[in-house]
Amino acid sequence: MTTVDERRTAPAVPAVPTRRSPAGAVLAVVWAGAAAVLLLWWSDTGSVVGAAGWLTGAGRIAGLLCGYSCAVLVGLMARVPLLEVRVGSDRVARWHAMAGRYTVCLLVAHIVLILSGYAAQDHASLVHEAVDVVLHYPEMLKATAGTLILFAVGVTSVRAVRRRTGYEFWYYVHLLTYAAVFLAFGHQLALGNDLNGKPVATAFWYALYLGVAALVLWFRVLAPVRLNLRHRLRVDSVRQEAPGVYSVVVRGRRIGELDARAGQFFRWRFFGGDGMGWTSTPYSLSAPPRGDLLRITVKALGDHSAAVSLLRPGTRVWAEGPYGSLTAGRATSHRSLLIAAGVGVTPLRALFETLPGEVTLLYRARTAEDLALGGELEAIARWRGARVLYALNGPRGERPDLSANALRATFPGLAGHDVYICGPHGFAQELYGALRAAGVPDRRIHHESFEL
């Protein structure tokens, strides 16, 4: 690791107050809702007798929790600012992935247990009971279609499958979750013993689903429409920063009203650029907003990002955001260490310019040619008296030492730093372990990942 500039002076950057995350309160509300759902079953269930009764009762519980989990799943997709900014998009994405796994498991349990209970009660085979339920029970054909869609979404969300499919394919399949929930909703009211004919329980269920639908309508449809009609974003210029890495400057009206902060990201669509208007892709701001300009820096990793280099000035842009909590608001100390790998330097470059206090940036890349925005980083370091260090592979490809001992030796007093990490998922996980071994408290390690 080599030091570009060792000078240290107090930067003229205003302090940003730390805001506590409401993650704990949000989870408490979610679990309280699950408890209320179980109370529905408890209040409507008398004695349970025989194997059929136990199987059917367990199936009802799984079905109620599955229906509730579907609402939570869609709510986490609504891009509510309280979650996306205050809790953090990466944490919300992990919650969403976990809720998806719970939903699929509960769905399987509901189907197997209910059909087994019905089959035991009717003294029929499981296959005969399944055919009878699907073909003759009200709303079940639609519910079956919704079930198949949910299974498809679940399969394409498995990490091994995700690695073999493009982001665009996953994105479109994932959107079918809305259709699956809509198709399955009717049978919950028509066949659910805990809801059918129960006005209070039915009102609760409608309020839950209509409330979630209102969040999706507002934050995923109406708010983005308002943003883009108001700010009229267009591509201003495109510039190559490194092999396969391009910066896109976007111009708009009243950009300051977006209240975008260094470290945050938007979800972008570019119209008129090789189908780039069909998918919404997250890219971080690689510089603080200036005047009527925003800038992102993108590495060609997929179809959408590879087409960025083909954008032309004047291309219409559709943006949603700002999102993300990898900001100065997380800081708890006057000393910060920013560790970037690859194109993960983009949000940290913006933070490097604006983060209050004593700041050091460590930039991990394979070769010097892979360093993007290096000239800007050095200029910022000179301006604010900060440090930039590079961690490059050796002449024979050997990786630099980023172990706990090496980090402690390079950064005296490391345990007292706030550490911001941005890079590939594997890199971030390995680095997190090294930082914890080096004595950095978990509350001072800040990381945001877009991987589900």
Coordinates of C-alpha atoms in Angstrom, one line a residue:
M1 CA 0.0 0.0 0.0
T2 CA 1.4 3.4 -1.0
T3 CA 0.6 6.8 0.4
V4 CA -0.2 9.5 -2.1
D5 CA -0.4 12.4 0.4
E6 CA 0.4 12.2 4.1
R7 CA -0.6 15.8 5.1
R8 CA -3.3 16.2 7.7
T9 CA -5.2 19.4 8.4
A10 CA -8.7 20.1 9.6
P11 CA -11.1 20.1 6.6
A12 CA -13.6 22.9 6.3
V13 CA -16.5 20.4 6.0
P14 CA -19.6 20.9 8.2
A15 CA -20.5 18.2 10.7
V16 CA -23.6 16.2 10.0
P17 CA -25.7 15.0 13.0
T18 CA -25.9 11.2 13.5
R19 CA -29.4 9.8 13.2
R20 CA -30.4 6.5 14.8
S21 CA -31.8 3.8 12.6
P22 CA -35.4 2.9 13.2
A23 CA -34.7 -0.7 12.2
G24 CA -35.6 -2.1 15.6
A25 CA -38.9 -0.3 15.7
V26 CA -39.8 -1.5 12.2
L27 CA -39.0 -5.1 13.1
A28 CA -41.1 -4.8 16.3
V29 CA -44.1 -3.6 14.2
V30 CA -43.7 -6.5 11.8
W31 CA -43.5 -9.1 14.5
A32 CA -46.4 -7.5 16.3
G33 CA -48.4 -7.9 13.1
A34 CA -47.5 -11.6 13.0
A35 CA -48.6 -12.0 16.6
A36 CA -52.0 -10.4 15.7
V37 CA -52.4 -12.8 12.8
L38 CA -51.8 -15.8 15.2
L39 CA -54.4 -14.2 17.5
L40 CA -56.9 -14.4 14.7
W41 CA -56.5 -18.2 14.6
W42 CA -56.5 -18.6 18.4
S43 CA -59.6 -16.6 18.9
D44 CA -61.5 -18.5 16.2
T45 CA -60.3 -22.0 17.1
G46 CA -61.9 -24.3 19.7
S47 CA -60.6 -27.7 20.6
V48 CA -58.5 -29.5 18.0
V49 CA -59.4 -33.2 17.7
G50 CA -57.7 -36.0 15.7
A51 CA -54.9 -36.0 13.1
A52 CA -57.1 -34.3 10.5
G53 CA -57.9 -31.5 13.0
W54 CA -54.2 -31.0 13.9
L55 CA -53.1 -31.0 10.2
T56 CA -55.9 -28.6 9.2
G57 CA -55.2 -26.3 12.1
A58 CA -51.5 -26.2 11.4
G59 CA -52.3 -25.5 7.7
R60 CA -54.6 -22.6 8.7
I61 CA -51.8 -21.1 10.8
A62 CA -49.3 -21.5 7.9
G63 CA -51.8 -20.0 5.5
L64 CA -52.5 -16.9 7.7
L65 CA -48.8 -16.3 8.2
C66 CA -48.1 -16.8 4.5
G67 CA -50.8 -14.2 3.6
Y68 CA -49.3 -11.8 6.2
S69 CA -45.8 -12.5 4.9
C70 CA -47.0 -11.7 1.3
A71 CA -48.1 -8.2 2.5
V72 CA -44.8 -7.6 4.3
L73 CA -42.9 -8.8 1.2
V74 CA -44.7 -6.3 -1.0
G75 CA -44.3 -3.6 1.6
L76 CA -40.6 -4.1 1.6
M77 CA -40.6 -3.6 -2.2
A78 CA -42.4 -0.3 -2.0
R79 CA -39.2 1.8 -1.6
V80 CA -40.6 3.7 1.4
P81 CA -38.0 6.5 2.3
L82 CA -38.2 5.6 6.0
L83 CA -36.8 2.2 5.1
E84 CA -34.6 3.0 2.1
V85 CA -32.8 6.0 3.7
R86 CA -33.1 5.6 7.4
V87 CA -32.8 1.8 7.7
G88 CA -30.7 1.3 4.6
S89 CA -31.4 -0.2 1.2
D90 CA -29.1 -3.1 1.8
R91 CA -30.7 -4.1 5.1
V92 CA -34.2 -3.8 3.5
A93 CA -33.0 -6.0 0.6
R94 CA -31.9 -8.6 3.1
W95 CA -35.2 -8.4 5.0
H96 CA -37.0 -8.7 1.6
A97 CA -34.9 -11.8 0.7
M98 CA -35.6 -13.4 4.1
A99 CA -39.3 -12.6 3.9
G100 CA -39.3 -14.2 0.5
R101 CA -37.8 -17.4 1.9
Y102 CA -40.3 -17.4 4.8
T103 CA -43.2 -16.8 2.4
V104 CA -42.3 -19.8 0.1
C105 CA -41.7 -22.1 3.1
L106 CA -45.0 -21.1 4.7
L107 CA -46.7 -21.5 1.3
V108 CA -45.4 -25.1 1.0
A109 CA -46.4 -25.9 4.6
H110 CA -49.9 -24.4 4.0
I111 CA -50.5 -26.5 0.9
V112 CA -49.1 -29.8 2.3
L113 CA -50.8 -29.5 5.7
I114 CA -54.2 -28.4 4.5
L115 CA -54.4 -31.0 1.8
S116 CA -53.2 -33.7 4.2
G117 CA -55.8 -32.6 6.7
Y118 CA -58.6 -32.6 4.1
A119 CA -57.4 -36.0 2.7
A120 CA -57.4 -37.5 6.2
Q121 CA -60.9 -36.1 6.9
D122 CA -62.3 -37.4 3.6
H123 CA -60.4 -40.6 3.6
A124 CA -59.0 -39.8 0.1
S125 CA -55.6 -39.7 -1.5
L126 CA -53.5 -36.6 -1.4
V127 CA -53.6 -36.3 -5.2
H128 CA -57.4 -36.7 -5.4
E129 CA -57.8 -34.1 -2.7
A130 CA -55.5 -31.6 -4.5
V131 CA -57.3 -32.0 -7.8
D132 CA -60.7 -31.5 -6.1
V133 CA -59.6 -28.4 -4.2
V134 CA -58.0 -26.7 -7.2
L135 CA -60.9 -27.5 -9.6
H136 CA -63.9 -27.1 -7.4
Y137 CA -63.2 -24.7 -4.6
P138 CA -63.9 -21.0 -5.2
E139 CA -60.9 -18.7 -6.2
M140 CA -58.6 -21.7 -6.2
L141 CA -57.7 -21.6 -9.9
K142 CA -56.4 -18.0 -9.5
A143 CA -54.7 -19.0 -6.2
T144 CA -52.9 -21.9 -8.0
A145 CA -51.7 -19.5 -10.7
G146 CA -50.4 -17.1 -8.0
T147 CA -48.7 -20.0 -6.2
L148 CA -46.8 -21.1 -9.4
I149 CA -45.7 -17.5 -9.9
L150 CA -44.4 -17.2 -6.4
F151 CA -42.5 -20.5 -6.8
A152 CA -40.9 -19.1 -10.0
V153 CA -39.9 -15.9 -8.3
G154 CA -38.4 -18.0 -5.5
V155 CA -36.4 -20.2 -7.8
T156 CA -35.0 -17.2 -9.8
S157 CA -34.0 -15.6 -6.5
V158 CA -31.8 -18.5 -5.4
R159 CA -28.2 -17.2 -5.5
A160 CA -26.9 -20.0 -7.7
V161 CA -29.7 -19.2 -10.3
R162 CA -29.1 -15.5 -10.0
R163 CA -25.5 -15.9 -11.0
R164 CA -26.5 -17.6 -14.2
T165 CA -29.2 -15.1 -15.2
G166 CA -29.0 -11.5 -16.1
Y167 CA -30.2 -8.7 -13.8
E168 CA -32.9 -7.7 -16.4
F169 CA -34.4 -11.2 -16.4
W170 CA -34.5 -11.4 -12.6
Y171 CA -36.0 -7.9 -12.5
Y172 CA -38.9 -8.8 -14.7
V173 CA -39.6 -12.1 -13.0
H174 CA -39.5 -10.4 -9.6
L175 CA -42.1 -7.9 -10.7
L176 CA -44.5 -10.8 -11.1
T177 CA -44.7 -10.9 -7.3
Y178 CA -47.4 -8.3 -7.5
A179 CA -49.5 -10.5 -9.8
A180 CA -49.0 -13.5 -7.6
V181 CA -50.2 -11.7 -4.5
F182 CA -53.2 -10.3 -6.3
L183 CA -54.2 -13.7 -7.7
A184 CA -54.0 -15.3 -4.3
F185 CA -55.8 -12.7 -2.3
G186 CA -59.4 -13.8 -3.2
H187 CA -59.1 -17.3 -1.9
Q188 CA -57.9 -16.0 1.5
L189 CA -61.2 -14.3 2.1
A190 CA -63.4 -16.9 0.3
L191 CA -61.9 -20.0 2.0
G192 CA -60.1 -18.8 5.1
N193 CA -62.1 -19.9 8.2
D194 CA -60.5 -17.1 10.2
L195 CA -61.6 -14.4 7.8
N196 CA -64.7 -15.6 6.0
G197 CA -67.8 -14.2 7.7
K198 CA -65.7 -12.3 10.4
P199 CA -66.2 -8.6 9.8
V200 CA -63.4 -7.4 12.1
A201 CA -60.8 -9.9 10.8
T202 CA -61.8 -9.1 7.2
A203 CA -61.5 -5.4 7.8
F204 CA -58.0 -5.9 9.3
W205 CA -57.0 -8.0 6.2
Y206 CA -58.3 -5.4 3.8
A207 CA -56.6 -2.6 5.7
L208 CA -53.3 -4.5 5.6
Y209 CA -53.4 -5.2 1.9
L210 CA -54.9 -1.8 0.8
G211 CA -52.3 0.0 3.0
V212 CA -49.4 -1.9 1.3
A213 CA -51.0 -1.3 -2.1
A214 CA -51.2 2.5 -1.3
L215 CA -47.4 2.5 -0.4
V216 CA -46.5 0.8 -3.7
L217 CA -48.7 3.2 -5.7
W218 CA -47.3 6.3 -4.0
F219 CA -43.6 5.5 -3.7
R220 CA -43.1 3.4 -6.8
V221 CA -45.4 5.2 -9.2
L222 CA -46.6 8.6 -8.2
A223 CA -43.5 9.9 -6.4
P224 CA -41.2 9.0 -9.3
V225 CA -43.6 10.6 -11.8
R226 CA -43.6 13.8 -9.7
L227 CA -39.8 13.7 -9.4
N228 CA -39.1 13.3 -13.1
L229 CA -41.8 15.8 -14.3
R230 CA -40.4 18.3 -11.8
H231 CA -36.6 17.9 -12.5
R232 CA -36.6 17.0 -16.3
L233 CA -33.3 15.0 -16.2
R234 CA -31.2 14.5 -19.3
V235 CA -27.7 13.2 -20.0
D236 CA -25.3 16.1 -20.2
S237 CA -22.0 14.2 -20.9
V238 CA -20.3 10.8 -20.8
R239 CA -16.6 10.3 -20.0
Q240 CA -14.4 7.2 -19.7
E241 CA -12.6 7.0 -16.4
A242 CA -10.9 3.6 -16.6
P243 CA -11.1 0.5 -18.9
G244 CA -14.9 -0.3 -18.9
V245 CA -15.7 2.5 -16.4
Y246 CA -17.7 5.5 -17.5
S247 CA -19.0 8.6 -15.7
V248 CA -22.4 10.0 -16.8
V249 CA -23.2 13.6 -15.9
V250 CA -27.0 14.2 -15.7
R251 CA -28.5 17.7 -15.8
G252 CA -31.8 18.8 -14.4
R253 CA -33.9 21.5 -12.9
R254 CA -33.9 22.4 -9.2
I255 CA -31.5 19.5 -8.3
G256 CA -31.0 20.8 -4.8
E257 CA -34.6 20.0 -4.0
L258 CA -33.8 16.3 -4.3
D259 CA -31.9 16.6 -1.1
A260 CA -29.4 13.9 -2.3
R261 CA -26.4 13.3 -0.1
A262 CA -23.0 11.9 -0.8
G263 CA -23.0 8.1 -0.5
Q264 CA -26.6 7.8 -1.7
F265 CA -27.8 6.3 -5.0
F266 CA -30.7 6.5 -7.5
R267 CA -32.3 3.9 -9.6
W268 CA -31.8 4.9 -13.2
R269 CA -33.5 4.4 -16.6
F270 CA -32.1 5.9 -19.8
F271 CA -34.6 6.2 -22.6
G272 CA -33.4 5.7 -26.2
G273 CA -30.3 3.7 -25.1
D274 CA -30.4 0.0 -26.1
G275 CA -33.4 -0.9 -24.0
M276 CA -32.0 0.9 -20.9
G277 CA -35.5 2.3 -20.2
W278 CA -37.0 -1.1 -19.5
T279 CA -35.1 -1.8 -16.3
S280 CA -34.4 0.3 -13.2
T281 CA -30.8 -0.1 -12.1
P282 CA -29.1 1.3 -8.9
Y283 CA -26.0 3.5 -9.4
S284 CA -24.4 5.6 -6.7
L285 CA -23.6 9.3 -7.0
S286 CA -19.8 9.5 -7.6
A287 CA -19.7 13.2 -6.7
P288 CA -21.9 15.5 -4.5
P289 CA -24.7 17.2 -6.4
R290 CA -23.4 20.5 -7.8
G291 CA -25.8 23.1 -9.1
D292 CA -28.1 21.4 -11.6
L293 CA -25.8 18.4 -12.1
L294 CA -25.6 14.9 -10.8
R295 CA -22.9 12.3 -11.7
I296 CA -22.7 8.6 -11.6
T297 CA -19.8 6.3 -12.5
V298 CA -20.6 2.9 -13.8
K299 CA -18.6 -0.2 -14.7
A300 CA -19.7 -2.5 -17.4
L301 CA -20.9 -5.6 -15.6
G302 CA -24.2 -6.4 -17.3
D303 CA -26.4 -5.4 -20.2
H304 CA -27.6 -2.2 -18.7
S305 CA -24.2 -1.0 -17.3
A306 CA -22.4 -2.0 -20.5
A307 CA -24.7 0.2 -22.6
V308 CA -23.9 3.3 -20.5
S309 CA -20.9 4.1 -22.7
L310 CA -23.3 4.4 -25.7
L311 CA -25.4 7.2 -24.1
R312 CA -25.5 10.5 -25.9
P313 CA -26.0 14.0 -24.6
G314 CA -29.7 14.9 -24.5
T315 CA -30.9 11.4 -23.7
R316 CA -33.9 11.5 -21.4
V317 CA -33.3 10.1 -17.9
W318 CA -35.8 8.6 -15.4
A319 CA -34.5 8.5 -11.8
E320 CA -36.0 7.3 -8.5
G321 CA -34.5 8.2 -5.2
P322 CA -32.4 9.2 -3.5
Y323 CA -31.9 6.0 -1.5
G324 CA -29.3 4.5 0.8
S325 CA -27.9 5.3 4.2
L326 CA -24.2 5.1 3.5
T327 CA -23.8 8.8 4.4
A328 CA -22.1 11.1 6.9
G329 CA -25.2 10.6 9.1
R330 CA -23.8 7.2 10.2
A331 CA -20.6 8.7 11.6
T332 CA -19.9 8.4 15.3
S333 CA -16.3 9.6 15.4
H334 CA -14.2 12.5 14.0
R335 CA -11.9 9.9 12.3
S336 CA -13.1 7.9 9.3
L337 CA -11.5 5.2 7.1
L338 CA -13.1 4.6 3.7
I339 CA -12.2 1.3 2.0
A340 CA -13.3 0.8 -1.6
A341 CA -12.8 -2.0 -4.1
G342 CA -13.3 -1.6 -7.8
V343 CA -16.2 0.5 -8.8
G344 CA -17.3 0.6 -5.2
V345 CA -15.1 3.7 -5.0
T346 CA -18.0 5.8 -6.5
P347 CA -20.1 6.5 -3.3
L348 CA -16.9 6.7 -1.2
R349 CA -15.4 9.3 -3.6
A350 CA -18.4 11.5 -2.9
L351 CA -18.0 10.9 0.9
F352 CA -14.2 11.5 0.7
E353 CA -15.0 15.1 -0.4
T354 CA -17.7 15.8 2.1
L355 CA -17.3 13.6 5.2
P356 CA -16.4 15.7 8.3
G357 CA -13.2 15.2 10.3
E358 CA -10.0 13.3 9.6
V359 CA -10.5 11.0 6.6
T360 CA -8.4 8.3 4.9
L361 CA -9.3 6.4 1.8
L362 CA -7.9 3.0 1.0
Y363 CA -8.6 2.0 -2.7
R364 CA -8.3 -1.7 -3.6
A365 CA -7.8 -2.6 -7.3
R366 CA -5.9 -5.2 -9.2
T367 CA -3.7 -2.8 -11.2
A368 CA -3.1 0.9 -11.5
E369 CA -5.0 0.9 -14.8
D370 CA -8.1 -0.2 -12.9
L371 CA -8.2 2.8 -10.6
A372 CA -11.1 5.0 -11.5
L373 CA -11.3 8.7 -10.4
G374 CA -7.8 8.5 -9.1
G375 CA -6.9 12.1 -10.2
E376 CA -10.0 13.4 -8.4
L377 CA -9.1 11.5 -5.2
E378 CA -5.6 12.9 -5.1
A379 CA -6.9 16.5 -5.7
I380 CA -9.4 16.1 -2.9
A381 CA -6.7 14.7 -0.6
R382 CA -4.5 17.8 -1.3
W383 CA -7.4 20.2 -0.8
R384 CA -8.6 18.8 2.5
G385 CA -5.3 17.4 3.8
A386 CA -6.5 13.8 3.8
R387 CA -4.8 10.6 2.7
V388 CA -5.3 8.3 -0.2
L389 CA -3.7 4.8 -0.1
Y390 CA -3.8 2.2 -2.9
A391 CA -3.8 -1.6 -2.3
L392 CA -2.8 -3.1 -5.7
N393 CA -1.8 -6.6 -6.7
G394 CA 1.9 -7.4 -6.8
P395 CA 3.9 -7.9 -10.0
R396 CA 3.1 -11.6 -9.9
G397 CA -0.6 -11.1 -9.1
E398 CA -0.2 -11.5 -5.3
R399 CA -2.9 -9.9 -3.3
P400 CA -2.1 -7.1 -0.8
D401 CA -2.3 -8.0 2.9
L402 CA -5.6 -6.7 4.3
S403 CA -5.6 -8.8 7.4
A404 CA -6.4 -7.5 10.9
N405 CA -2.7 -7.1 11.8
A406 CA -1.9 -5.3 8.6
L407 CA -4.9 -2.9 9.0
R408 CA -3.9 -2.2 12.6
A409 CA -0.3 -1.5 11.6
T410 CA -1.3 0.8 8.7
F411 CA -4.0 2.7 10.6
P412 CA -3.1 3.5 14.2
G413 CA -6.1 3.8 16.5
L414 CA -8.2 1.9 14.0
A415 CA -10.7 0.8 16.6
G416 CA -11.7 4.4 17.1
H417 CA -12.5 5.0 13.4
D418 CA -15.7 4.8 11.5
V419 CA -15.1 2.5 8.6
Y420 CA -17.1 2.8 5.4
I421 CA -16.9 -0.2 3.0
C422 CA -18.1 -0.4 -0.6
G423 CA -17.1 -3.2 -3.0
P424 CA -18.0 -6.7 -4.1
H425 CA -20.0 -8.8 -1.6
G426 CA -17.1 -11.3 -1.0
F427 CA -14.6 -8.5 -0.5
A428 CA -16.8 -6.7 2.0
Q429 CA -17.5 -9.9 4.0
E430 CA -13.8 -10.7 4.2
L431 CA -12.9 -7.2 5.2
Y432 CA -15.7 -7.0 7.8
G433 CA -14.2 -10.1 9.5
A434 CA -10.7 -8.5 9.5
L435 CA -12.0 -5.2 10.9
R436 CA -13.8 -7.0 13.7
A437 CA -10.7 -9.0 14.5
A438 CA -8.8 -5.7 14.5
G439 CA -11.1 -4.4 17.3
V440 CA -13.4 -2.2 15.3
P441 CA -16.9 -2.3 16.9
D442 CA -19.8 -3.4 14.7
R443 CA -21.6 -0.1 15.1
R444 CA -18.7 1.7 13.4
I445 CA -18.5 -0.5 10.3
H446 CA -20.8 0.9 7.7
H447 CA -21.5 -1.1 4.5
E448 CA -24.2 -1.1 1.8
S449 CA -24.5 -4.0 -0.7
F450 CA -27.0 -4.3 -3.6
E451 CA -26.7 -8.1 -3.7
L452 CA -29.8 -10.0 -2.6

